[in-house]
Amino acid sequence: MRAHPPDLTTFVQYTTAFLLGSTLLHSAACTINDICDRDFDRPVERTKNRPIASGTVTVFQATVFLLVQVGVFVWVLTLVNRTAFLCGMFGVPVARFIPAPEGVTNWPQAWLGLAMNWGLPTAWLMTRPEDTRSVPMWTLSFGTFCWTIFYDTIYACQDRKDDVEAGVKSTALLFGAYVKPILSLFGAAFVGTLAYAGTETSMPLPYFVIGVGGCALHMIWQLGTLDVGIPQDCERKYNSNGDLGYIVAGGMLAAMYTPDLLQF
């Protein structure tokens, strides 16, 4: 049998803490990225007007802003249990080096996947601190890692021409003409881990119909209509992954509050 859903107060507290913490860490990672990539951003048409690259914001100002973001993030982590705190703190140094691989490896999207999805085990351990060896938790974390490679490769397809000239490496360049078939494998891995984690944790039918099925259909639509040669279409498909996140979250919420008779 699946666990009972949390009471409304607990749900709101944990959701607020996670949303605030993940937003702060994501914002800090973007700040670091803009600081470290300012020389790469200047020759690229789409990024040349970013605040640091254009000189609107100085590196010193950006660094101060970064320290404030990290400081508030650490404070938020002190509000949760020790296991989740230690897990979340691991994400800080990982996020610090997001920009580093872009000039030395074709897989910066993989590092981004590790950095941006460390919040999943942190959120899991907020409510189940004893689950450090949970197979569903780590399997689903791997799935979101694959999802990041999926959407960030689509994002990187916008700049393939400029990236070659600027010396920036990415999976979009590495995959070349096979970008869509290869991304279909990463998408399938994400959908598969959603299904596996749901089965192992006895999630009810709405999770599979809305979360897993909706995710699969959305990714099929993305790749089926994606034109990697049109930057504007790449941007639209990349942004649509926000909607995909709502679909998966909707499936989870429906599963939390569905009657037991619909259990899968």
PDB file of C-alpha atoms in Angstrom:
ATOM      1  CA  MET A   1       0.000   0.000   0.000  1.00  0.00           C
ATOM      2  CA  ARG A   2       1.176   3.490  -0.714  1.00  0.00           C
ATOM      3  CA  ALA A   3       1.871   5.981   2.066  1.00  0.00           C
ATOM      4  CA  HIS A   4      -0.844   8.409   3.105  1.00  0.00           C
ATOM      5  CA  PRO A   5      -0.446  11.935   1.711  1.00  0.00           C
ATOM      6  CA  PRO A   6       0.918  14.566   4.097  1.00  0.00           C
ATOM      7  CA  ASP A   7      -1.412  16.974   5.831  1.00  0.00           C
ATOM      8  CA  LEU A   8      -1.853  20.335   4.143  1.00  0.00           C
ATOM      9  CA  THR A   9       0.411  22.241   6.563  1.00  0.00           C
ATOM     10  CA  THR A  10       3.314  19.826   6.108  1.00  0.00           C
ATOM     11  CA  PHE A  11       2.802  19.783   2.353  1.00  0.00           C
ATOM     12  CA  VAL A  12       2.889  23.585   2.119  1.00  0.00           C
ATOM     13  CA  GLN A  13       5.955  23.846   4.390  1.00  0.00           C
ATOM     14  CA  TYR A  14       8.032  21.328   2.453  1.00  0.00           C
ATOM     15  CA  THR A  15       6.894  22.581  -0.941  1.00  0.00           C
ATOM     16  CA  THR A  16       7.729  26.173  -0.033  1.00  0.00           C
ATOM     17  CA  ALA A  17      11.166  25.231   1.316  1.00  0.00           C
ATOM     18  CA  PHE A  18      11.973  23.159  -1.762  1.00  0.00           C
ATOM     19  CA  LEU A  19      10.744  25.750  -4.267  1.00  0.00           C
ATOM     20  CA  LEU A  20      12.670  28.523  -2.530  1.00  0.00           C
ATOM     21  CA  GLY A  21      15.841  26.455  -2.213  1.00  0.00           C
ATOM     22  CA  SER A  22      15.785  25.150  -5.772  1.00  0.00           C
ATOM     23  CA  THR A  23      15.077  28.613  -7.170  1.00  0.00           C
ATOM     24  CA  LEU A  24      17.984  30.102  -5.230  1.00  0.00           C
ATOM     25  CA  LEU A  25      20.412  27.368  -6.303  1.00  0.00           C
ATOM     26  CA  HIS A  26      19.281  27.584  -9.922  1.00  0.00           C
ATOM     27  CA  SER A  27      19.659  31.368  -9.872  1.00  0.00           C
ATOM     28  CA  ALA A  28      23.107  31.082  -8.288  1.00  0.00           C
ATOM     29  CA  ALA A  29      24.137  28.600 -10.969  1.00  0.00           C
ATOM     30  CA  CYS A  30      22.980  31.006 -13.691  1.00  0.00           C
ATOM     31  CA  THR A  31      24.961  33.813 -12.074  1.00  0.00           C
ATOM     32  CA  ILE A  32      28.095  31.652 -11.970  1.00  0.00           C
ATOM     33  CA  ASN A  33      27.510  30.634 -15.556  1.00  0.00           C
ATOM     34  CA  ASP A  34      27.265  34.246 -16.726  1.00  0.00           C
ATOM     35  CA  ILE A  35      30.414  35.197 -14.788  1.00  0.00           C
ATOM     36  CA  CYS A  36      32.516  32.351 -16.175  1.00  0.00           C
ATOM     37  CA  ASP A  37      31.088  32.410 -19.700  1.00  0.00           C
ATOM     38  CA  ARG A  38      31.201  36.156 -20.288  1.00  0.00           C
ATOM     39  CA  ASP A  39      33.957  35.808 -22.909  1.00  0.00           C
ATOM     40  CA  PHE A  40      32.071  33.002 -24.666  1.00  0.00           C
ATOM     41  CA  ASP A  41      28.793  34.954 -24.554  1.00  0.00           C
ATOM     42  CA  ARG A  42      30.066  38.109 -26.241  1.00  0.00           C
ATOM     43  CA  PRO A  43      30.553  36.651 -29.764  1.00  0.00           C
ATOM     44  CA  VAL A  44      27.251  34.709 -29.699  1.00  0.00           C
ATOM     45  CA  GLU A  45      24.309  36.678 -31.085  1.00  0.00           C
ATOM     46  CA  ARG A  46      21.744  35.309 -28.627  1.00  0.00           C
ATOM     47  CA  THR A  47      23.858  35.891 -25.503  1.00  0.00           C
ATOM     48  CA  LYS A  48      25.933  38.978 -26.284  1.00  0.00           C
ATOM     49  CA  ASN A  49      23.489  41.262 -24.448  1.00  0.00           C
ATOM     50  CA  ARG A  50      23.545  39.343 -21.159  1.00  0.00           C
ATOM     51  CA  PRO A  51      24.293  41.772 -18.281  1.00  0.00           C
ATOM     52  CA  ILE A  52      27.867  40.688 -17.546  1.00  0.00           C
ATOM     53  CA  ALA A  53      28.874  40.006 -21.148  1.00  0.00           C
ATOM     54  CA  SER A  54      27.590  43.438 -22.212  1.00  0.00           C
ATOM     55  CA  GLY A  55      29.182  45.206 -19.230  1.00  0.00           C
ATOM     56  CA  THR A  56      25.884  46.353 -17.704  1.00  0.00           C
ATOM     57  CA  VAL A  57      26.794  44.440 -14.531  1.00  0.00           C
ATOM     58  CA  THR A  58      30.394  44.113 -13.325  1.00  0.00           C
ATOM     59  CA  VAL A  59      31.946  40.837 -12.226  1.00  0.00           C
ATOM     60  CA  PHE A  60      32.266  42.224  -8.695  1.00  0.00           C
ATOM     61  CA  GLN A  61      28.586  43.111  -8.538  1.00  0.00           C
ATOM     62  CA  ALA A  62      27.629  39.683  -9.867  1.00  0.00           C
ATOM     63  CA  THR A  63      29.878  38.002  -7.296  1.00  0.00           C
ATOM     64  CA  VAL A  64      28.241  39.887  -4.423  1.00  0.00           C
ATOM     65  CA  PHE A  65      24.821  38.893  -5.745  1.00  0.00           C
ATOM     66  CA  LEU A  66      26.012  35.288  -5.995  1.00  0.00           C
ATOM     67  CA  LEU A  67      27.172  35.223  -2.369  1.00  0.00           C
ATOM     68  CA  VAL A  68      23.807  36.560  -1.222  1.00  0.00           C
ATOM     69  CA  GLN A  69      21.983  33.832  -3.167  1.00  0.00           C
ATOM     70  CA  VAL A  70      24.180  31.066  -1.763  1.00  0.00           C
ATOM     71  CA  GLY A  71      23.887  32.462   1.754  1.00  0.00           C
ATOM     72  CA  VAL A  72      20.085  32.462   1.681  1.00  0.00           C
ATOM     73  CA  PHE A  73      20.121  28.966   0.142  1.00  0.00           C
ATOM     74  CA  VAL A  74      22.238  27.624   3.002  1.00  0.00           C
ATOM     75  CA  TRP A  75      19.894  29.267   5.510  1.00  0.00           C
ATOM     76  CA  VAL A  76      16.895  27.559   3.876  1.00  0.00           C
ATOM     77  CA  LEU A  77      18.673  24.203   4.162  1.00  0.00           C
ATOM     78  CA  THR A  78      19.067  24.666   7.922  1.00  0.00           C
ATOM     79  CA  LEU A  79      15.275  24.436   8.193  1.00  0.00           C
ATOM     80  CA  VAL A  80      15.218  20.772   7.092  1.00  0.00           C
ATOM     81  CA  ASN A  81      16.606  17.587   8.654  1.00  0.00           C
ATOM     82  CA  ARG A  82      20.345  16.860   8.800  1.00  0.00           C
ATOM     83  CA  THR A  83      20.337  14.256   6.018  1.00  0.00           C
ATOM     84  CA  ALA A  84      18.575  16.563   3.559  1.00  0.00           C
ATOM     85  CA  PHE A  85      20.854  19.439   4.639  1.00  0.00           C
ATOM     86  CA  LEU A  86      24.010  17.461   3.842  1.00  0.00           C
ATOM     87  CA  CYS A  87      22.558  16.289   0.546  1.00  0.00           C
ATOM     88  CA  GLY A  88      21.553  19.815  -0.441  1.00  0.00           C
ATOM     89  CA  MET A  89      24.922  21.238   0.519  1.00  0.00           C
ATOM     90  CA  PHE A  90      26.578  18.828  -1.907  1.00  0.00           C
ATOM     91  CA  GLY A  91      24.735  20.641  -4.687  1.00  0.00           C
ATOM     92  CA  VAL A  92      26.498  23.939  -3.960  1.00  0.00           C
ATOM     93  CA  PRO A  93      30.028  22.943  -5.126  1.00  0.00           C
ATOM     94  CA  VAL A  94      28.562  20.909  -7.993  1.00  0.00           C
ATOM     95  CA  ALA A  95      26.640  23.934  -9.241  1.00  0.00           C
ATOM     96  CA  ARG A  96      29.762  26.080  -8.822  1.00  0.00           C
ATOM     97  CA  PHE A  97      31.509  24.237 -11.626  1.00  0.00           C
ATOM     98  CA  ILE A  98      28.668  24.120 -14.153  1.00  0.00           C
ATOM     99  CA  PRO A  99      30.501  26.322 -16.690  1.00  0.00           C
ATOM    100  CA  ALA A 100      33.860  24.553 -16.355  1.00  0.00           C
ATOM    101  CA  PRO A 101      33.331  21.683 -18.808  1.00  0.00           C
ATOM    102  CA  GLU A 102      32.106  23.805 -21.740  1.00  0.00           C
ATOM    103  CA  GLY A 103      35.568  24.450 -23.101  1.00  0.00           C
ATOM    104  CA  VAL A 104      37.060  21.016 -22.403  1.00  0.00           C
ATOM    105  CA  THR A 105      34.350  18.398 -23.013  1.00  0.00           C
ATOM    106  CA  ASN A 106      31.486  17.746 -25.392  1.00  0.00           C
ATOM    107  CA  TRP A 107      29.265  16.835 -22.426  1.00  0.00           C
ATOM    108  CA  PRO A 108      28.587  20.037 -20.436  1.00  0.00           C
ATOM    109  CA  GLN A 109      24.893  19.058 -20.516  1.00  0.00           C
ATOM    110  CA  ALA A 110      25.743  15.968 -18.459  1.00  0.00           C
ATOM    111  CA  TRP A 111      27.363  18.093 -15.747  1.00  0.00           C
ATOM    112  CA  LEU A 112      24.366  20.396 -15.833  1.00  0.00           C
ATOM    113  CA  GLY A 113      22.160  17.346 -15.365  1.00  0.00           C
ATOM    114  CA  LEU A 114      24.024  16.376 -12.220  1.00  0.00           C
ATOM    115  CA  ALA A 115      23.961  19.902 -10.819  1.00  0.00           C
ATOM    116  CA  MET A 116      20.368  20.804 -11.592  1.00  0.00           C
ATOM    117  CA  ASN A 117      18.785  17.556 -10.422  1.00  0.00           C
ATOM    118  CA  TRP A 118      20.500  17.165  -7.081  1.00  0.00           C
ATOM    119  CA  GLY A 119      17.391  18.726  -5.636  1.00  0.00           C
ATOM    120  CA  LEU A 120      15.447  15.512  -6.239  1.00  0.00           C
ATOM    121  CA  PRO A 121      17.237  13.362  -3.643  1.00  0.00           C
ATOM    122  CA  THR A 122      17.343  16.412  -1.357  1.00  0.00           C
ATOM    123  CA  ALA A 123      13.557  16.799  -1.581  1.00  0.00           C
ATOM    124  CA  TRP A 124      13.031  13.068  -1.135  1.00  0.00           C
ATOM    125  CA  LEU A 125      15.208  13.014   1.987  1.00  0.00           C
ATOM    126  CA  MET A 126      13.343  15.978   3.445  1.00  0.00           C
ATOM    127  CA  THR A 127      10.434  13.641   4.141  1.00  0.00           C
ATOM    128  CA  ARG A 128      12.238  10.269   4.245  1.00  0.00           C
ATOM    129  CA  PRO A 129      15.701  10.897   5.754  1.00  0.00           C
ATOM    130  CA  GLU A 130      16.231   7.154   6.230  1.00  0.00           C
ATOM    131  CA  ASP A 131      15.987   6.514   2.456  1.00  0.00           C
ATOM    132  CA  THR A 132      19.601   7.309   1.562  1.00  0.00           C
ATOM    133  CA  ARG A 133      19.903   3.989  -0.298  1.00  0.00           C
ATOM    134  CA  SER A 134      16.478   4.100  -1.915  1.00  0.00           C
ATOM    135  CA  VAL A 135      16.695   2.521  -5.381  1.00  0.00           C
ATOM    136  CA  PRO A 136      13.586   4.361  -6.707  1.00  0.00           C
ATOM    137  CA  MET A 137      15.011   7.701  -5.511  1.00  0.00           C
ATOM    138  CA  TRP A 138      18.371   7.255  -7.234  1.00  0.00           C
ATOM    139  CA  THR A 139      16.775   5.708 -10.326  1.00  0.00           C
ATOM    140  CA  LEU A 140      14.449   8.682 -10.708  1.00  0.00           C
ATOM    141  CA  SER A 141      17.393  11.026 -10.120  1.00  0.00           C
ATOM    142  CA  PHE A 142      19.141   9.351 -13.047  1.00  0.00           C
ATOM    143  CA  GLY A 143      15.976   9.841 -15.092  1.00  0.00           C
ATOM    144  CA  THR A 144      15.856  13.577 -14.456  1.00  0.00           C
ATOM    145  CA  PHE A 145      19.569  13.671 -15.311  1.00  0.00           C
ATOM    146  CA  CYS A 146      18.644  12.228 -18.724  1.00  0.00           C
ATOM    147  CA  TRP A 147      15.809  14.735 -19.040  1.00  0.00           C
ATOM    148  CA  THR A 148      18.243  17.623 -18.543  1.00  0.00           C
ATOM    149  CA  ILE A 149      20.481  16.293 -21.311  1.00  0.00           C
ATOM    150  CA  PHE A 150      17.335  16.022 -23.454  1.00  0.00           C
ATOM    151  CA  TYR A 151      16.139  19.605 -23.043  1.00  0.00           C
ATOM    152  CA  ASP A 152      19.506  21.325 -22.742  1.00  0.00           C
ATOM    153  CA  THR A 153      20.735  19.705 -25.947  1.00  0.00           C
ATOM    154  CA  ILE A 154      17.668  21.146 -27.673  1.00  0.00           C
ATOM    155  CA  TYR A 155      18.569  24.497 -26.099  1.00  0.00           C
ATOM    156  CA  ALA A 156      22.158  24.231 -27.356  1.00  0.00           C
ATOM    157  CA  CYS A 157      20.956  23.532 -30.910  1.00  0.00           C
ATOM    158  CA  GLN A 158      20.042  27.225 -31.123  1.00  0.00           C
ATOM    159  CA  ASP A 159      23.711  28.243 -31.103  1.00  0.00           C
ATOM    160  CA  ARG A 160      25.499  25.481 -32.993  1.00  0.00           C
ATOM    161  CA  LYS A 161      26.930  27.796 -35.633  1.00  0.00           C
ATOM    162  CA  ASP A 162      28.065  30.450 -33.146  1.00  0.00           C
ATOM    163  CA  ASP A 163      29.399  27.805 -30.741  1.00  0.00           C
ATOM    164  CA  VAL A 164      31.702  26.366 -33.387  1.00  0.00           C
ATOM    165  CA  GLU A 165      33.185  29.813 -33.988  1.00  0.00           C
ATOM    166  CA  ALA A 166      33.428  30.578 -30.254  1.00  0.00           C
ATOM    167  CA  GLY A 167      34.998  27.221 -29.396  1.00  0.00           C
ATOM    168  CA  VAL A 168      32.124  26.144 -27.138  1.00  0.00           C
ATOM    169  CA  LYS A 169      31.504  22.393 -26.954  1.00  0.00           C
ATOM    170  CA  SER A 170      28.127  20.725 -26.429  1.00  0.00           C
ATOM    171  CA  THR A 171      26.126  17.570 -26.998  1.00  0.00           C
ATOM    172  CA  ALA A 172      24.258  19.455 -29.728  1.00  0.00           C
ATOM    173  CA  LEU A 173      27.502  19.539 -31.735  1.00  0.00           C
ATOM    174  CA  LEU A 174      28.597  16.071 -30.634  1.00  0.00           C
ATOM    175  CA  PHE A 175      25.369  14.360 -31.710  1.00  0.00           C
ATOM    176  CA  GLY A 176      25.335  16.198 -35.030  1.00  0.00           C
ATOM    177  CA  ALA A 177      22.840  14.824 -37.550  1.00  0.00           C
ATOM    178  CA  TYR A 178      21.779  12.129 -35.062  1.00  0.00           C
ATOM    179  CA  VAL A 179      20.625  14.547 -32.383  1.00  0.00           C
ATOM    180  CA  LYS A 180      16.946  13.545 -32.539  1.00  0.00           C
ATOM    181  CA  PRO A 181      17.459   9.735 -32.465  1.00  0.00           C
ATOM    182  CA  ILE A 182      19.937  10.047 -29.594  1.00  0.00           C
ATOM    183  CA  LEU A 183      17.647  12.373 -27.639  1.00  0.00           C
ATOM    184  CA  SER A 184      14.838   9.856 -28.061  1.00  0.00           C
ATOM    185  CA  LEU A 185      16.946   7.413 -26.005  1.00  0.00           C
ATOM    186  CA  PHE A 186      17.409   9.956 -23.216  1.00  0.00           C
ATOM    187  CA  GLY A 187      13.698  10.746 -23.299  1.00  0.00           C
ATOM    188  CA  ALA A 188      12.795   7.058 -23.118  1.00  0.00           C
ATOM    189  CA  ALA A 189      15.137   6.651 -20.148  1.00  0.00           C
ATOM    190  CA  PHE A 190      13.364   9.451 -18.278  1.00  0.00           C
ATOM    191  CA  VAL A 191       9.913   8.007 -18.980  1.00  0.00           C
ATOM    192  CA  GLY A 192      11.127   4.556 -17.980  1.00  0.00           C
ATOM    193  CA  THR A 193      12.460   5.760 -14.635  1.00  0.00           C
ATOM    194  CA  LEU A 194       9.182   7.536 -13.918  1.00  0.00           C
ATOM    195  CA  ALA A 195       7.335   4.275 -14.517  1.00  0.00           C
ATOM    196  CA  TYR A 196       9.799   2.239 -12.451  1.00  0.00           C
ATOM    197  CA  ALA A 197       9.764   4.619  -9.472  1.00  0.00           C
ATOM    198  CA  GLY A 198       5.968   4.719  -9.570  1.00  0.00           C
ATOM    199  CA  THR A 199       5.707   0.936  -9.601  1.00  0.00           C
ATOM    200  CA  GLU A 200       8.202   0.478  -6.764  1.00  0.00           C
ATOM    201  CA  THR A 201       6.430   3.020  -4.575  1.00  0.00           C
ATOM    202  CA  SER A 202       2.917   1.682  -5.364  1.00  0.00           C
ATOM    203  CA  MET A 203       1.682   4.855  -7.029  1.00  0.00           C
ATOM    204  CA  PRO A 204      -1.965   4.729  -8.148  1.00  0.00           C
ATOM    205  CA  LEU A 205      -3.272   4.787 -11.702  1.00  0.00           C
ATOM    206  CA  PRO A 206      -3.517   8.609 -12.164  1.00  0.00           C
ATOM    207  CA  TYR A 207       0.249   8.878 -11.739  1.00  0.00           C
ATOM    208  CA  PHE A 208       0.842   6.555 -14.674  1.00  0.00           C
ATOM    209  CA  VAL A 209      -1.891   8.009 -16.876  1.00  0.00           C
ATOM    210  CA  ILE A 210      -1.124  11.689 -16.267  1.00  0.00           C
ATOM    211  CA  GLY A 211       2.516  11.740 -15.177  1.00  0.00           C
ATOM    212  CA  VAL A 212       4.114   8.893 -17.121  1.00  0.00           C
ATOM    213  CA  GLY A 213       1.781   8.812 -20.132  1.00  0.00           C
ATOM    214  CA  GLY A 214       1.607  12.592 -20.406  1.00  0.00           C
ATOM    215  CA  CYS A 215       5.395  12.855 -20.199  1.00  0.00           C
ATOM    216  CA  ALA A 216       5.833  10.265 -22.957  1.00  0.00           C
ATOM    217  CA  LEU A 217       3.365  11.992 -25.284  1.00  0.00           C
ATOM    218  CA  HIS A 218       4.933  15.404 -24.648  1.00  0.00           C
ATOM    219  CA  MET A 219       8.432  14.152 -25.475  1.00  0.00           C
ATOM    220  CA  ILE A 220       7.170  12.399 -28.603  1.00  0.00           C
ATOM    221  CA  TRP A 221       5.572  15.675 -29.670  1.00  0.00           C
ATOM    222  CA  GLN A 222       8.764  17.621 -28.972  1.00  0.00           C
ATOM    223  CA  LEU A 223      11.028  15.400 -31.043  1.00  0.00           C
ATOM    224  CA  GLY A 224       8.410  14.745 -33.714  1.00  0.00           C
ATOM    225  CA  THR A 225       7.959  18.456 -34.455  1.00  0.00           C
ATOM    226  CA  LEU A 226      11.439  19.746 -33.587  1.00  0.00           C
ATOM    227  CA  ASP A 227      13.385  21.428 -36.382  1.00  0.00           C
ATOM    228  CA  VAL A 228      16.969  21.673 -35.138  1.00  0.00           C
ATOM    229  CA  GLY A 229      17.793  24.014 -38.016  1.00  0.00           C
ATOM    230  CA  ILE A 230      15.454  26.734 -36.768  1.00  0.00           C
ATOM    231  CA  PRO A 231      16.717  28.401 -33.558  1.00  0.00           C
ATOM    232  CA  GLN A 232      13.284  29.810 -32.710  1.00  0.00           C
ATOM    233  CA  ASP A 233      11.753  26.336 -32.807  1.00  0.00           C
ATOM    234  CA  CYS A 234      14.542  24.977 -30.588  1.00  0.00           C
ATOM    235  CA  GLU A 235      13.785  27.716 -28.088  1.00  0.00           C
ATOM    236  CA  ARG A 236      10.060  26.923 -28.150  1.00  0.00           C
ATOM    237  CA  LYS A 237      10.656  23.229 -27.581  1.00  0.00           C
ATOM    238  CA  TYR A 238      13.146  23.932 -24.814  1.00  0.00           C
ATOM    239  CA  ASN A 239      10.670  26.232 -23.048  1.00  0.00           C
ATOM    240  CA  SER A 240       7.909  23.641 -23.422  1.00  0.00           C
ATOM    241  CA  ASN A 241       9.743  21.434 -20.947  1.00  0.00           C
ATOM    242  CA  GLY A 242       8.331  23.696 -18.272  1.00  0.00           C
ATOM    243  CA  ASP A 243       4.899  22.419 -19.294  1.00  0.00           C
ATOM    244  CA  LEU A 244       6.249  18.861 -19.176  1.00  0.00           C
ATOM    245  CA  GLY A 245       7.290  19.468 -15.580  1.00  0.00           C
ATOM    246  CA  TYR A 246       3.755  20.576 -14.730  1.00  0.00           C
ATOM    247  CA  ILE A 247       2.397  17.396 -16.330  1.00  0.00           C
ATOM    248  CA  VAL A 248       4.624  15.154 -14.207  1.00  0.00           C
ATOM    249  CA  ALA A 249       3.888  17.182 -11.069  1.00  0.00           C
ATOM    250  CA  GLY A 250       0.178  17.004 -11.849  1.00  0.00           C
ATOM    251  CA  GLY A 251       0.383  13.236 -12.073  1.00  0.00           C
ATOM    252  CA  MET A 252       2.102  13.076  -8.700  1.00  0.00           C
ATOM    253  CA  LEU A 253      -0.421  15.374  -7.037  1.00  0.00           C
ATOM    254  CA  ALA A 254      -3.332  13.406  -8.500  1.00  0.00           C
ATOM    255  CA  ALA A 255      -1.744  10.219  -7.195  1.00  0.00           C
ATOM    256  CA  MET A 256      -1.323  11.633  -3.698  1.00  0.00           C
ATOM    257  CA  TYR A 257      -5.000  12.403  -3.282  1.00  0.00           C
ATOM    258  CA  THR A 258      -6.677   9.687  -5.337  1.00  0.00           C
ATOM    259  CA  PRO A 259      -8.837   6.998  -3.722  1.00  0.00           C
ATOM    260  CA  ASP A 260      -7.156   3.691  -2.937  1.00  0.00           C
ATOM    261  CA  LEU A 261      -9.483   1.870  -5.324  1.00  0.00           C
ATOM    262  CA  LEU A 262      -7.582   3.437  -8.222  1.00  0.00           C
ATOM    263  CA  GLN A 263      -4.252   2.095  -6.970  1.00  0.00           C
ATOM    264  CA  PHE A 264      -2.183   0.593  -9.775  1.00  0.00           C
TER     265      PHE A 264
END
